[in-house]
Amino acid sequence: MPLALYPLALAVFAMGTSEFMLAGLLPGIAAGLDVGIGTAGALTSAFAAGMVVGAPLMAALARN
């Protein structure tokens, strides 16, 4: 396996872990921000959308 594949796999693992970790922390995030759980969930969705846009963009920039 190419050596460059290991950091890529680690980055994908870290991004996936950060997404799933937020689901368990949602009530705490909502309480800390003094918003409802639905609003905190929308913020989490916005974060996920940023990852969807940012990950391929960073991959394209890193390739050059």
CSV table of C-alpha atoms in Angstrom, one decimal:
chain,number,residue,atom,x,y,z
A,1,MET,CA,0.0,0.0,0.0
A,2,PRO,CA,1.4,3.5,-0.8
A,3,LEU,CA,2.7,5.4,2.1
A,4,ALA,CA,0.6,8.5,1.3
A,5,LEU,CA,-2.5,6.4,1.9
A,6,TYR,CA,-2.0,6.1,5.6
A,7,PRO,CA,-2.3,9.9,6.4
A,8,LEU,CA,-5.4,10.0,4.1
A,9,ALA,CA,-7.0,7.1,6.0
A,10,LEU,CA,-6.2,8.8,9.3
A,11,ALA,CA,-7.8,12.1,8.1
A,12,VAL,CA,-11.0,10.3,6.9
A,13,PHE,CA,-11.2,8.4,10.2
A,14,ALA,CA,-10.8,11.7,12.2
A,15,MET,CA,-13.5,13.5,10.1
A,16,GLY,CA,-15.9,10.6,10.5
A,17,THR,CA,-15.3,10.3,14.2
A,18,SER,CA,-15.9,14.0,14.7
A,19,GLU,CA,-19.3,13.7,12.9
A,20,PHE,CA,-20.5,10.8,15.0
A,21,MET,CA,-19.2,12.2,18.2
A,22,LEU,CA,-21.4,15.2,17.9
A,23,ALA,CA,-24.6,13.1,17.9
A,24,GLY,CA,-23.9,11.9,21.4
A,25,LEU,CA,-23.0,15.4,22.7
A,26,LEU,CA,-26.0,17.1,21.2
A,27,PRO,CA,-27.9,17.7,24.5
A,28,GLY,CA,-24.8,19.1,26.1
A,29,ILE,CA,-24.1,21.4,23.1
A,30,ALA,CA,-27.7,22.6,23.2
A,31,ALA,CA,-27.5,23.3,26.9
A,32,GLY,CA,-24.1,25.1,26.5
A,33,LEU,CA,-25.4,27.3,23.7
A,34,ASP,CA,-28.8,27.8,25.4
A,35,VAL,CA,-30.7,26.7,22.3
A,36,GLY,CA,-33.1,23.8,21.6
A,37,ILE,CA,-31.9,20.4,20.6
A,38,GLY,CA,-33.3,20.9,17.1
A,39,THR,CA,-31.3,24.1,16.7
A,40,ALA,CA,-28.2,22.4,17.9
A,41,GLY,CA,-28.9,19.6,15.4
A,42,ALA,CA,-29.2,22.1,12.6
A,43,LEU,CA,-25.8,23.5,13.7
A,44,THR,CA,-24.4,20.0,13.6
A,45,SER,CA,-25.8,19.6,10.1
A,46,ALA,CA,-24.2,22.8,9.0
A,47,PHE,CA,-20.9,21.5,10.3
A,48,ALA,CA,-21.4,18.2,8.4
A,49,ALA,CA,-22.2,20.2,5.2
A,50,GLY,CA,-18.9,22.1,5.7
A,51,MET,CA,-17.1,18.8,5.9
A,52,VAL,CA,-18.8,17.6,2.7
A,53,VAL,CA,-17.7,20.7,0.8
A,54,GLY,CA,-14.3,21.1,2.5
A,55,ALA,CA,-13.0,17.5,2.3
A,56,PRO,CA,-12.9,17.2,-1.5
A,57,LEU,CA,-11.7,20.8,-1.8
A,58,MET,CA,-8.8,20.1,0.5
A,59,ALA,CA,-8.0,16.9,-1.4
A,60,ALA,CA,-7.9,18.8,-4.6
A,61,LEU,CA,-5.7,21.5,-3.2
A,62,ALA,CA,-3.4,19.0,-1.6
A,63,ARG,CA,-2.9,17.1,-4.9
A,64,ASN,CA,-1.4,20.2,-6.5
